[in-house]
Tab-separated table of C-alpha atoms and ligand atoms in Angstrom:
chain	number	residue	atom	x	y	z
B	1	UNK	CA	56.393	-0.724	-66.267
B	2	UNK	CA	54.023	-3.670	-66.824
B	3	UNK	CA	50.369	-2.941	-66.250
B	4	UNK	CA	48.606	-4.614	-63.291
B	5	UNK	CA	46.099	-6.188	-65.719
B	6	UNK	CA	48.857	-7.828	-67.750
B	7	UNK	CA	50.530	-9.179	-64.636
B	8	UNK	CA	47.301	-10.558	-63.245
B	9	UNK	CA	46.517	-12.121	-66.621
B	10	UNK	CA	49.908	-13.746	-66.615
B	11	UNK	CA	49.353	-15.105	-63.106
B	12	UNK	CA	45.969	-16.469	-64.149
B	13	UNK	CA	47.567	-18.128	-67.145
B	14	UNK	CA	50.231	-19.711	-64.954
B	15	UNK	CA	47.626	-20.940	-62.483
B	16	UNK	CA	45.930	-22.997	-65.212
B	17	UNK	CA	48.770	-25.507	-64.894
B	18	UNK	CA	48.076	-26.035	-61.174
B	19	UNK	CA	45.856	-28.583	-59.520
B	20	UNK	CA	42.439	-26.971	-58.980
B	21	UNK	CA	42.173	-25.511	-55.478
B	22	UNK	CA	38.384	-25.353	-55.561
B	23	UNK	CA	35.613	-27.784	-56.329
B	24	UNK	CA	36.606	-30.642	-54.021
B	25	UNK	CA	38.380	-32.730	-56.672
B	26	UNK	CA	41.894	-32.159	-55.325
B	27	UNK	CA	41.913	-34.461	-52.308
B	28	UNK	CA	45.139	-33.257	-50.659
B	29	UNK	CA	46.914	-29.935	-50.050
B	30	UNK	CA	43.796	-27.751	-50.372
B	31	UNK	CA	40.623	-27.165	-48.405
B	32	UNK	CA	37.472	-25.766	-49.952
B	33	UNK	CA	34.299	-24.946	-48.068
B	34	UNK	CA	32.437	-24.887	-51.376
B	35	UNK	CA	30.609	-21.774	-50.224
B	36	UNK	CA	30.449	-18.685	-52.406
B	37	UNK	CA	32.049	-15.558	-51.069
B	38	UNK	CA	34.314	-17.110	-48.438
B	39	UNK	CA	37.488	-16.718	-50.465
B	40	UNK	CA	36.592	-13.224	-51.607
B	41	UNK	CA	36.041	-12.172	-48.002
B	42	UNK	CA	39.350	-13.725	-46.977
B	43	UNK	CA	41.176	-11.967	-49.813
B	44	UNK	CA	39.741	-8.591	-48.851
B	45	UNK	CA	40.513	-9.053	-45.162
B	46	UNK	CA	44.015	-10.212	-46.074
B	47	UNK	CA	44.586	-7.132	-48.213
B	48	UNK	CA	43.337	-4.833	-45.459
B	49	UNK	CA	45.862	-6.106	-42.943
B	50	UNK	CA	48.781	-7.548	-44.900
B	51	UNK	CA	51.013	-4.543	-44.264
B	52	UNK	CA	50.675	-4.702	-40.481
B	53	UNK	CA	53.393	-6.416	-38.464
B	54	UNK	CA	52.865	-8.706	-35.500
B	55	UNK	CA	56.441	-8.107	-34.410
B	56	UNK	CA	55.167	-5.434	-32.028
B	57	UNK	CA	51.633	-6.065	-30.743
B	58	UNK	CA	51.491	-2.575	-29.237
B	59	UNK	CA	51.984	-0.992	-32.667
B	60	UNK	CA	49.189	-2.933	-34.359
B	61	UNK	CA	46.509	-3.614	-31.769
B	62	UNK	CA	44.087	-4.606	-34.543
B	63	UNK	CA	46.206	-7.652	-35.285
B	64	UNK	CA	46.631	-8.443	-31.606
B	65	UNK	CA	42.882	-8.334	-31.127
B	66	UNK	CA	42.184	-10.623	-34.102
B	67	UNK	CA	44.861	-13.035	-32.910
B	68	UNK	CA	43.518	-13.113	-29.357
B	69	UNK	CA	40.002	-13.715	-30.635
B	70	UNK	CA	41.165	-16.599	-32.819
B	71	UNK	CA	43.000	-18.128	-29.866
B	72	UNK	CA	39.879	-17.680	-27.754
B	73	UNK	CA	37.728	-19.356	-30.383
B	74	UNK	CA	40.138	-22.289	-30.623
B	75	UNK	CA	40.283	-22.592	-26.835
B	76	UNK	CA	36.486	-22.649	-26.607
B	77	UNK	CA	36.342	-25.358	-29.253
B	78	UNK	CA	39.149	-27.484	-27.839
B	79	UNK	CA	38.394	-27.812	-24.163
B	80	UNK	CA	40.366	-24.782	-23.011
B	81	UNK	CA	39.659	-23.015	-19.748
B	82	UNK	CA	40.281	-19.728	-18.008
B	83	UNK	CA	44.034	-20.346	-17.981
B	84	UNK	CA	44.527	-21.388	-21.606
B	85	UNK	CA	47.236	-19.451	-23.456
B	86	UNK	CA	47.934	-19.593	-27.171
B	87	UNK	CA	49.587	-18.219	-30.265
B	88	UNK	CA	48.640	-17.930	-33.917
B	89	UNK	CA	51.465	-19.445	-35.955
B	90	UNK	CA	52.083	-19.651	-39.693
B	91	UNK	CA	50.945	-23.272	-40.018
B	92	UNK	CA	50.974	-26.793	-38.700
B	93	UNK	CA	54.695	-27.321	-38.897
B	94	UNK	CA	55.421	-24.132	-36.979
B	95	UNK	CA	52.920	-25.151	-34.294
B	96	UNK	CA	54.619	-28.550	-33.972
B	97	UNK	CA	58.064	-26.932	-33.844
B	98	UNK	CA	56.985	-24.527	-31.121
B	99	UNK	CA	55.315	-27.215	-28.985
B	100	UNK	CA	58.567	-29.166	-29.099
B	101	UNK	CA	60.711	-26.100	-28.482
B	102	UNK	CA	58.651	-25.085	-25.438
B	103	UNK	CA	58.980	-28.611	-24.013
B	104	UNK	CA	62.732	-28.586	-24.506
B	105	UNK	CA	63.241	-25.084	-23.125
B	106	UNK	CA	61.199	-25.964	-20.026
B	107	UNK	CA	63.657	-28.724	-19.148
B	108	UNK	CA	67.187	-27.264	-19.330
B	109	UNK	CA	68.159	-29.885	-16.745
B	110	UNK	CA	67.706	-32.718	-19.283
B	111	UNK	CA	70.721	-33.493	-21.438
B	112	UNK	CA	69.898	-34.712	-24.968
B	113	UNK	CA	66.115	-34.467	-24.489
B	114	UNK	CA	63.802	-36.911	-26.225
B	115	UNK	CA	60.241	-36.907	-27.443
B	116	UNK	CA	58.145	-40.043	-27.791
B	117	UNK	CA	55.672	-40.294	-30.641
B	118	UNK	CA	53.812	-42.931	-32.635
B	119	UNK	CA	55.162	-43.980	-36.041
B	120	UNK	CA	52.186	-42.233	-37.642
B	121	UNK	CA	52.863	-38.746	-36.203
B	122	UNK	CA	53.626	-36.016	-38.739
B	123	UNK	CA	57.290	-35.589	-39.757
B	124	UNK	CA	57.160	-31.991	-38.546
B	125	UNK	CA	58.218	-33.536	-35.219
B	126	UNK	CA	61.292	-35.121	-36.798
B	127	UNK	CA	62.055	-31.722	-38.243
B	128	UNK	CA	61.730	-30.246	-34.743
B	129	UNK	CA	64.045	-32.920	-33.325
B	130	UNK	CA	66.524	-32.182	-36.110
B	131	UNK	CA	66.374	-28.409	-35.642
B	132	UNK	CA	66.471	-28.462	-31.851
B	133	UNK	CA	69.052	-31.178	-31.267
B	134	UNK	CA	66.608	-33.670	-29.783
B	135	UNK	CA	65.916	-37.338	-30.270
B	136	UNK	CA	62.580	-38.452	-31.708
B	137	UNK	CA	61.686	-41.885	-30.373
B	138	UNK	CA	59.163	-43.447	-32.753
B	139	UNK	CA	56.913	-46.136	-31.319
B	140	UNK	CA	55.184	-48.704	-33.589
B	141	UNK	CA	51.413	-48.336	-33.808
B	142	UNK	CA	48.851	-51.119	-33.514
B	143	UNK	CA	49.301	-52.988	-36.825
B	144	UNK	CA	45.546	-53.368	-37.359
B	145	UNK	CA	43.993	-50.119	-36.140
B	146	UNK	CA	47.101	-48.040	-36.994
B	147	UNK	CA	46.436	-46.094	-33.771
B	148	UNK	CA	49.106	-45.287	-31.182
B	149	UNK	CA	49.679	-48.118	-28.726
B	150	UNK	CA	49.368	-46.556	-25.227
B	151	UNK	CA	51.289	-49.261	-23.380
B	152	UNK	CA	54.151	-49.209	-25.869
B	153	UNK	CA	54.226	-45.406	-25.643
B	154	UNK	CA	54.220	-45.519	-21.821
B	155	UNK	CA	57.033	-48.075	-21.888
B	156	UNK	CA	59.111	-45.768	-24.085
B	157	UNK	CA	59.049	-42.869	-21.587
B	158	UNK	CA	62.225	-42.304	-19.621
B	159	UNK	CA	64.015	-39.627	-17.599
B	160	UNK	CA	65.137	-37.852	-20.758
B	161	UNK	CA	61.632	-37.647	-22.247
B	162	UNK	CA	60.323	-34.072	-22.240
B	163	UNK	CA	57.359	-34.519	-24.588
B	164	UNK	CA	54.879	-37.133	-25.744
B	165	UNK	CA	52.923	-36.564	-28.966
B	166	UNK	CA	49.649	-38.035	-30.218
B	167	UNK	CA	47.633	-37.211	-33.337
B	168	UNK	CA	43.985	-36.231	-33.588
B	169	UNK	CA	43.860	-37.633	-36.180
B	170	UNK	CA	46.940	-38.875	-38.046
B	171	UNK	CA	47.363	-37.416	-41.527
B	172	UNK	CA	48.128	-40.643	-43.385
B	173	UNK	CA	45.132	-42.699	-42.237
B	174	UNK	CA	42.824	-40.308	-40.388
B	175	UNK	CA	43.067	-42.328	-37.179
B	176	UNK	CA	42.455	-40.679	-33.813
B	177	UNK	CA	45.083	-41.856	-31.330
B	178	UNK	CA	43.931	-42.901	-27.827
B	179	UNK	CA	44.768	-39.566	-26.236
B	180	UNK	CA	43.559	-40.194	-22.664
B	181	UNK	CA	45.779	-43.165	-21.705
B	182	UNK	CA	48.852	-41.650	-23.348
B	183	UNK	CA	48.288	-38.285	-21.640
B	184	UNK	CA	47.753	-40.035	-18.298
B	185	UNK	CA	51.013	-41.968	-18.637
B	186	UNK	CA	52.835	-38.746	-19.505
B	187	UNK	CA	51.273	-36.841	-16.601
B	188	UNK	CA	52.247	-39.586	-14.167
B	189	UNK	CA	55.889	-38.859	-15.016
B	190	UNK	CA	55.524	-35.082	-15.225
B	191	UNK	CA	56.019	-35.092	-19.001
B	192	UNK	CA	54.216	-32.740	-21.375
B	193	UNK	CA	51.686	-34.247	-23.765
B	194	UNK	CA	50.994	-32.491	-27.059
B	195	UNK	CA	47.998	-33.322	-29.244
B	196	UNK	CA	48.650	-32.713	-32.920
B	197	UNK	CA	45.152	-31.814	-34.070
B	198	UNK	CA	46.522	-29.711	-36.930
B	199	UNK	CA	44.336	-31.355	-39.513
B	200	UNK	CA	41.396	-32.595	-37.475
B	201	UNK	CA	41.071	-30.177	-34.608
B	202	UNK	CA	38.481	-27.908	-36.181
B	203	UNK	CA	36.324	-30.808	-37.443
B	204	UNK	CA	36.395	-33.406	-34.660
B	205	UNK	CA	34.484	-31.333	-32.075
B	206	UNK	CA	31.492	-31.443	-34.444
B	207	UNK	CA	31.586	-35.216	-34.863
B	208	UNK	CA	31.032	-37.990	-32.410
B	209	UNK	CA	34.727	-38.428	-31.580
B	210	UNK	CA	36.435	-39.727	-28.426
B	211	UNK	CA	37.816	-36.958	-26.174
B	212	UNK	CA	41.098	-35.648	-27.523
B	213	UNK	CA	41.499	-32.026	-26.431
B	214	UNK	CA	42.640	-29.900	-23.483
B	215	UNK	CA	39.792	-31.271	-21.371
B	216	UNK	CA	41.603	-34.632	-21.259
B	217	UNK	CA	43.710	-34.811	-18.063
B	218	UNK	CA	47.398	-34.678	-18.854
B	219	UNK	CA	47.107	-32.892	-22.221
B	220	UNK	CA	49.349	-29.848	-21.938
B	221	UNK	CA	49.092	-28.443	-25.474
B	222	UNK	CA	47.178	-28.866	-28.710
B	223	UNK	CA	47.481	-27.354	-32.175
B	224	UNK	CA	44.859	-26.846	-34.853
B	225	UNK	CA	45.420	-25.366	-38.296
B	226	UNK	CA	43.025	-22.712	-39.481
B	227	UNK	CA	44.371	-23.052	-43.002
B	228	UNK	CA	43.116	-26.620	-43.167
B	229	UNK	CA	39.601	-27.521	-42.056
B	230	UNK	CA	38.702	-24.013	-40.836
B	231	UNK	CA	38.781	-23.142	-44.571
B	232	UNK	CA	41.005	-20.087	-44.037
B	233	UNK	CA	43.740	-19.063	-46.499
B	234	UNK	CA	47.168	-20.603	-46.060
B	235	UNK	CA	49.322	-19.215	-43.278
B	236	UNK	CA	47.542	-19.788	-39.945
B	237	UNK	CA	47.457	-22.364	-37.175
B	238	UNK	CA	46.734	-22.013	-33.460
B	239	UNK	CA	48.941	-23.515	-30.770
B	240	UNK	CA	47.228	-23.706	-27.371
B	241	UNK	CA	48.874	-24.465	-24.030
B	242	UNK	CA	46.891	-25.450	-20.966
B	243	UNK	CA	48.296	-22.376	-19.177
B	244	UNK	CA	50.611	-19.421	-19.650
B	245	UNK	CA	53.428	-21.042	-17.661
B	246	UNK	CA	53.554	-23.871	-20.196
B	247	UNK	CA	53.665	-21.338	-23.046
B	248	UNK	CA	56.374	-19.123	-21.484
B	249	UNK	CA	59.402	-21.112	-22.711
B	250	UNK	CA	58.075	-20.791	-26.271
B	251	UNK	CA	59.016	-17.083	-26.306
B	252	UNK	CA	62.401	-15.963	-27.519
B	253	UNK	CA	63.508	-12.532	-26.320
B	254	UNK	CA	66.668	-10.612	-26.987
B	255	UNK	CA	67.759	-7.172	-25.840
B	256	UNK	CA	71.395	-7.973	-26.631
B	257	UNK	CA	71.822	-5.403	-29.387
B	258	UNK	CA	71.282	-1.656	-29.871
B	259	UNK	CA	67.924	-1.985	-31.643
B	260	UNK	CA	64.401	-2.829	-30.456
B	261	UNK	CA	63.960	-5.529	-27.864
B	262	UNK	CA	62.968	-8.503	-29.975
B	263	UNK	CA	60.291	-10.673	-28.406
B	264	UNK	CA	58.946	-13.513	-30.550
B	265	UNK	CA	56.382	-16.136	-29.603
B	266	UNK	CA	56.865	-17.797	-33.026
B	267	UNK	CA	59.685	-18.765	-35.369
B	268	UNK	CA	58.988	-15.650	-37.387
B	269	UNK	CA	59.785	-12.184	-36.118
B	270	UNK	CA	58.075	-9.904	-38.631
B	271	UNK	CA	54.637	-11.466	-39.070
B	272	UNK	CA	52.111	-10.230	-41.592
B	273	UNK	CA	48.658	-9.430	-40.249
B	274	UNK	CA	47.178	-10.605	-43.557
B	275	UNK	CA	46.679	-14.307	-42.776
B	276	UNK	CA	45.477	-13.491	-39.250
B	277	UNK	CA	42.859	-11.004	-40.449
B	278	UNK	CA	41.732	-13.355	-43.207
B	279	UNK	CA	41.340	-16.233	-40.755
B	280	UNK	CA	39.507	-14.040	-38.294
B	281	UNK	CA	37.063	-12.951	-40.990
B	282	UNK	CA	36.422	-16.484	-42.299
B	283	UNK	CA	35.917	-17.991	-38.842
B	284	UNK	CA	33.500	-15.206	-37.881
B	285	UNK	CA	31.683	-15.332	-41.208
B	286	UNK	CA	31.042	-19.082	-41.093
B	287	UNK	CA	30.058	-18.968	-37.426
B	288	UNK	CA	29.770	-22.001	-35.157
B	289	UNK	CA	26.575	-23.443	-36.625
B	290	UNK	CA	27.516	-22.699	-40.208
B	291	UNK	CA	30.809	-24.417	-39.659
B	292	UNK	CA	29.275	-27.416	-37.884
B	293	UNK	CA	27.205	-28.076	-41.007
B	294	UNK	CA	30.353	-27.984	-43.183
B	295	UNK	CA	32.045	-30.460	-40.830
B	296	UNK	CA	29.089	-32.818	-40.907
B	297	UNK	CA	28.882	-32.579	-44.707
B	298	UNK	CA	32.551	-33.540	-45.093
B	299	UNK	CA	32.029	-36.411	-42.661
B	300	UNK	CA	28.980	-37.660	-44.589
B	301	UNK	CA	30.994	-37.592	-47.818
B	302	UNK	CA	33.859	-39.457	-46.154
B	303	UNK	CA	31.575	-42.227	-44.924
B	304	UNK	CA	29.873	-42.493	-48.322
B	305	UNK	CA	33.250	-42.762	-50.032
B	306	UNK	CA	34.459	-45.359	-47.509
B	307	UNK	CA	31.394	-47.470	-48.169
B	308	UNK	CA	31.792	-47.094	-51.927
B	309	UNK	CA	35.491	-47.978	-51.804
B	310	UNK	CA	34.807	-51.142	-49.819
B	311	UNK	CA	32.142	-52.085	-52.362
B	312	UNK	CA	34.595	-51.644	-55.251
B	313	UNK	CA	36.154	-54.836	-56.469
B	314	UNK	CA	39.909	-54.704	-55.844
B	315	UNK	CA	39.841	-51.877	-53.300
B	316	UNK	CA	39.398	-51.489	-49.571
B	317	UNK	CA	39.584	-48.747	-47.012
B	318	UNK	CA	42.795	-49.215	-45.071
B	319	UNK	CA	41.240	-48.406	-41.714
B	320	UNK	CA	37.835	-47.032	-40.726
B	321	UNK	CA	38.059	-43.217	-40.848
B	322	UNK	CA	37.677	-41.365	-37.538
B	323	UNK	CA	37.218	-37.983	-39.191
B	324	UNK	CA	37.275	-36.698	-42.772
B	325	UNK	CA	40.451	-38.339	-44.055
B	326	UNK	CA	40.520	-41.617	-45.882
B	327	UNK	CA	43.204	-44.034	-47.084
B	328	UNK	CA	42.325	-46.630	-49.703
B	329	UNK	CA	44.435	-49.533	-50.803
B	330	UNK	CA	44.372	-52.527	-53.137
B	331	UNK	CA	42.670	-55.616	-51.785
B	332	UNK	CA	44.532	-57.888	-54.175
B	333	UNK	CA	47.950	-57.937	-55.800
B	334	UNK	CA	46.745	-57.214	-59.334
B	335	UNK	CA	46.116	-53.542	-58.777
B	336	UNK	CA	48.823	-50.898	-58.525
B	337	UNK	CA	47.555	-47.930	-56.506
B	338	UNK	CA	50.102	-45.572	-58.048
B	339	UNK	CA	48.716	-46.364	-61.505
B	340	UNK	CA	45.238	-45.925	-60.047
B	341	UNK	CA	46.239	-42.418	-58.884
B	342	UNK	CA	47.337	-41.548	-62.435
B	343	UNK	CA	44.077	-42.895	-63.839
B	344	UNK	CA	42.116	-40.805	-61.352
B	345	UNK	CA	44.123	-37.720	-62.246
B	346	UNK	CA	43.318	-38.325	-65.902
B	347	UNK	CA	39.644	-38.233	-64.810
B	348	UNK	CA	40.138	-34.964	-62.911
B	349	UNK	CA	40.635	-36.230	-59.337
B	350	UNK	CA	43.863	-35.866	-57.371
B	351	UNK	CA	44.372	-38.650	-54.792
B	352	UNK	CA	47.700	-38.572	-52.980
B	353	UNK	CA	50.013	-41.600	-53.251
B	354	UNK	CA	51.457	-42.836	-49.937
B	355	UNK	CA	54.275	-45.374	-49.880
B	356	UNK	CA	54.154	-48.584	-47.891
B	357	UNK	CA	55.518	-48.117	-44.381
B	358	UNK	CA	55.525	-50.783	-41.645
B	359	UNK	CA	52.019	-52.235	-41.370
B	360	UNK	CA	50.652	-49.624	-43.808
B	361	UNK	CA	50.734	-50.854	-47.444
B	362	UNK	CA	51.029	-48.481	-50.417
B	363	UNK	CA	47.776	-46.522	-50.520
B	364	UNK	CA	46.044	-43.355	-51.680
B	365	UNK	CA	45.132	-40.577	-49.265
B	366	UNK	CA	41.974	-38.471	-49.543
B	367	UNK	CA	41.437	-35.263	-47.613
B	368	UNK	CA	37.691	-34.817	-48.013
B	369	UNK	CA	36.345	-31.278	-47.796
B	370	UNK	CA	32.845	-29.856	-47.761
B	371	UNK	CA	33.163	-28.912	-51.435
B	372	UNK	CA	32.991	-32.615	-52.366
B	373	UNK	CA	29.389	-32.858	-51.162
B	374	UNK	CA	27.124	-34.187	-53.892
B	375	UNK	CA	30.017	-35.512	-55.985
B	376	UNK	CA	30.562	-38.778	-54.092
B	377	UNK	CA	28.857	-40.934	-56.726
B	378	UNK	CA	30.784	-39.254	-59.526
B	379	UNK	CA	34.058	-39.914	-57.718
B	380	UNK	CA	33.151	-43.553	-57.061
B	381	UNK	CA	32.094	-44.113	-60.682
B	382	UNK	CA	35.413	-42.693	-61.877
B	383	UNK	CA	37.206	-44.805	-59.279
B	384	UNK	CA	35.635	-47.985	-60.664
B	385	UNK	CA	36.607	-47.019	-64.204
B	386	UNK	CA	40.106	-46.114	-63.002
B	387	UNK	CA	40.465	-49.512	-61.299
B	388	UNK	CA	39.588	-51.235	-64.584
B	389	UNK	CA	42.071	-49.074	-66.476
B	390	UNK	CA	44.800	-49.621	-63.885
B	391	UNK	CA	44.251	-53.370	-63.970
B	392	UNK	CA	44.437	-53.323	-67.768
B	393	UNK	CA	47.673	-51.316	-67.661
B	394	UNK	CA	49.154	-53.669	-65.051
B	395	UNK	CA	51.651	-52.605	-62.383
B	396	UNK	CA	54.716	-50.649	-63.421
B	397	UNK	CA	57.639	-52.995	-63.894
B	398	UNK	CA	61.007	-51.542	-63.013
B	399	UNK	CA	63.859	-52.721	-65.176
B	400	UNK	CA	66.295	-54.940	-63.244
B	401	UNK	CA	69.198	-52.720	-64.218
B	402	UNK	CA	67.525	-49.630	-62.766
B	403	UNK	CA	66.552	-51.531	-59.614
B	404	UNK	CA	70.214	-52.499	-59.239
B	405	UNK	CA	71.271	-48.843	-59.597
B	406	UNK	CA	68.807	-47.839	-56.865
B	407	UNK	CA	69.947	-50.674	-54.586
B	408	UNK	CA	73.560	-49.549	-54.912
B	409	UNK	CA	72.917	-45.905	-53.993
B	410	UNK	CA	74.186	-44.661	-50.641
B	411	UNK	CA	71.765	-41.929	-49.510
B	412	UNK	CA	74.396	-40.102	-47.513
B	413	UNK	CA	76.872	-39.977	-50.366
B	414	UNK	CA	74.468	-39.427	-53.292
B	415	UNK	CA	76.062	-37.141	-55.866
B	416	UNK	CA	74.225	-34.935	-58.404
B	417	UNK	CA	75.866	-37.053	-61.131
B	418	UNK	CA	74.483	-40.291	-59.684
B	419	UNK	CA	71.064	-38.716	-59.406
B	420	UNK	CA	71.242	-37.443	-62.987
B	421	UNK	CA	72.245	-40.934	-64.118
B	422	UNK	CA	69.265	-42.449	-62.334
B	423	UNK	CA	66.888	-39.934	-63.921
B	424	UNK	CA	68.329	-40.647	-67.351
B	425	UNK	CA	68.107	-44.435	-66.823
B	426	UNK	CA	64.471	-44.035	-65.784
B	427	UNK	CA	63.782	-41.934	-68.867
B	428	UNK	CA	63.189	-38.770	-66.838
B	429	UNK	CA	66.361	-36.914	-67.630
B	430	UNK	CA	65.295	-35.007	-70.720
B	431	UNK	CA	64.536	-31.743	-68.915
B	432	UNK	CA	61.151	-31.689	-70.631
B	433	UNK	CA	59.246	-30.694	-67.500
B	434	UNK	CA	57.353	-32.917	-65.109
B	435	UNK	CA	56.288	-36.413	-66.156
B	436	UNK	CA	52.582	-36.729	-66.948
B	437	UNK	CA	52.333	-40.142	-65.322
B	438	UNK	CA	53.783	-40.425	-61.854
B	439	UNK	CA	53.376	-44.194	-61.389
B	440	UNK	CA	56.790	-45.004	-62.933
B	441	UNK	CA	58.433	-42.440	-60.632
B	442	UNK	CA	56.540	-43.718	-57.589
B	443	UNK	CA	57.356	-47.344	-58.430
B	444	UNK	CA	61.010	-46.389	-58.550
B	445	UNK	CA	60.821	-44.429	-55.299
B	446	UNK	CA	58.994	-47.328	-53.650
B	447	UNK	CA	62.118	-49.440	-54.181
B	448	UNK	CA	64.168	-46.971	-52.188
B	449	UNK	CA	64.302	-47.251	-48.390
B	450	UNK	CA	62.928	-44.102	-46.640
B	451	UNK	CA	66.311	-42.423	-46.153
B	452	UNK	CA	67.192	-42.836	-49.828
B	453	UNK	CA	63.705	-41.686	-50.841
B	454	UNK	CA	64.213	-38.524	-48.797
B	455	UNK	CA	67.481	-37.828	-50.579
B	456	UNK	CA	66.168	-38.616	-54.055
B	457	UNK	CA	63.094	-36.437	-53.596
B	458	UNK	CA	65.121	-33.567	-52.148
B	459	UNK	CA	67.519	-33.816	-55.062
B	460	UNK	CA	64.594	-33.793	-57.489
B	461	UNK	CA	62.995	-30.747	-55.837
B	462	UNK	CA	66.388	-29.041	-55.846
B	463	UNK	CA	66.474	-29.455	-59.604
B	464	UNK	CA	63.037	-27.888	-59.901
B	465	UNK	CA	63.857	-25.045	-57.544
B	466	UNK	CA	66.296	-23.177	-59.766
B	467	UNK	CA	66.504	-19.471	-60.561
B	468	UNK	CA	64.921	-18.306	-63.811
B	469	UNK	CA	67.201	-15.548	-65.002
B	470	UNK	CA	65.626	-12.336	-66.322
B	471	UNK	CA	66.560	-13.169	-69.919
B	472	UNK	CA	64.608	-16.459	-69.707
B	473	UNK	CA	61.452	-15.052	-68.122
B	474	UNK	CA	58.140	-14.686	-69.914
M	1	PLP	C1	48.544	-33.947	-38.371
M	1	PLP	C2	49.363	-32.911	-39.073
M	1	PLP	N1	50.316	-32.243	-38.379
M	1	PLP	C3	51.081	-31.304	-38.939
M	1	PLP	C4	50.935	-30.973	-40.269
M	1	PLP	C5	51.830	-29.924	-40.903
M	1	PLP	O1	51.063	-28.828	-41.299
M	1	PLP	P1	51.576	-27.746	-42.351
M	1	PLP	O2	51.660	-28.449	-43.666
M	1	PLP	O3	50.520	-26.703	-42.271
M	1	PLP	O4	52.893	-27.240	-41.904
M	1	PLP	C6	49.964	-31.641	-41.033
M	1	PLP	C7	49.795	-31.349	-42.451
M	1	PLP	O5	49.019	-31.958	-43.151
M	1	PLP	C8	49.157	-32.622	-40.410
M	1	PLP	O6	48.219	-33.288	-41.093
């Protein structure tokens, strides 16, 4: 038997190869309040409840109570009323899936149901369409503001549309869609309108944002992730419906076997109480006022960064940020943002590369959290140095031969051999672990149309996600 100390040491050693999850310098994937004690509290609460099971709320009333309180807190924050009904899910994607599922299940009369959503909505909705046999109708956004275009969305609604989606805000650019006119157009046709506030829903109520929540007429559901800007550990989101009748079709129940009657409001059946208890503890601990200060701090940092980016030669903010997310891009052709991302990583900052898509050029995404407070000038100074270094390095040039290989690939017939050949041609086939500089990989992926990029990335992840047999383990 291996001692607990040795195992924990080994885990700590492995974690040193990860991006830092604390300190505010990883500007995607992670959310840090920057406050001492919050994570320790969450870990203790998680441990206290992780063995409970939400499968049967009568067996573990402690979990039910925490869940109902979290839903109540979210409803109070997001314009809910006496009739609001909700569920704690495992994360943003599950909340999106369930909003779509409920809309589909409520309309069994509609063959091949559709949902209408702006081009900037999160791909969790495409996943939902794929899983649930629906059609996702993407509508181009305003090319300048990158916000949903209400008239184009209204024009896309038809008799098969069961759901309209807007973002509050969009992940890629941090833009708040015009919720009210879209919700009104949906309501006029009796169509559900879901607000994806997964990333911004906990922050926006504390800023001076346009109305976006359940108080807007026509909004039938909204989701907010606790594991994002509520600074709770991964594994919790809240999906709210305007009333219990709207939530009802989200439940799956089966008594068609000899065991327990299975009733699930989520995709999961067994559900650990750990994330729920941890979220409950963090939300309570921070409190409304404590949290409002964290939201305002992240907003102040975002605005300071936006100003600093616009003042940096060669860079500009893609679109004015509505919340605490920022996208920056090159203001002239001489600067490659993917190389800039590598230069920032070398200086200890992770900014997330985003490929060009429609009116949105290649850019870097920043999810700004409260932990960044006070480090804005340091980030901007490193950004200026990184711009100089990226300019000096020049953009990655892809060899014509490799570009020709990419152009000839058929995403739907891509074989492992073809993929291996591409990796080898790009100098990435040695099996020596992950490349230290991602710009060459991103430049290559940028040549691929979205469908091919999906396939290439999935193939790459598939190569990473391989069993390590006992004999090879350390
Ligand atoms: C707007 C939005 N919706 C949905 C999601 C999906 O959330 P998750 O990654 O928790 O599944 C995200 C994630 O960033 C998001 O920003």
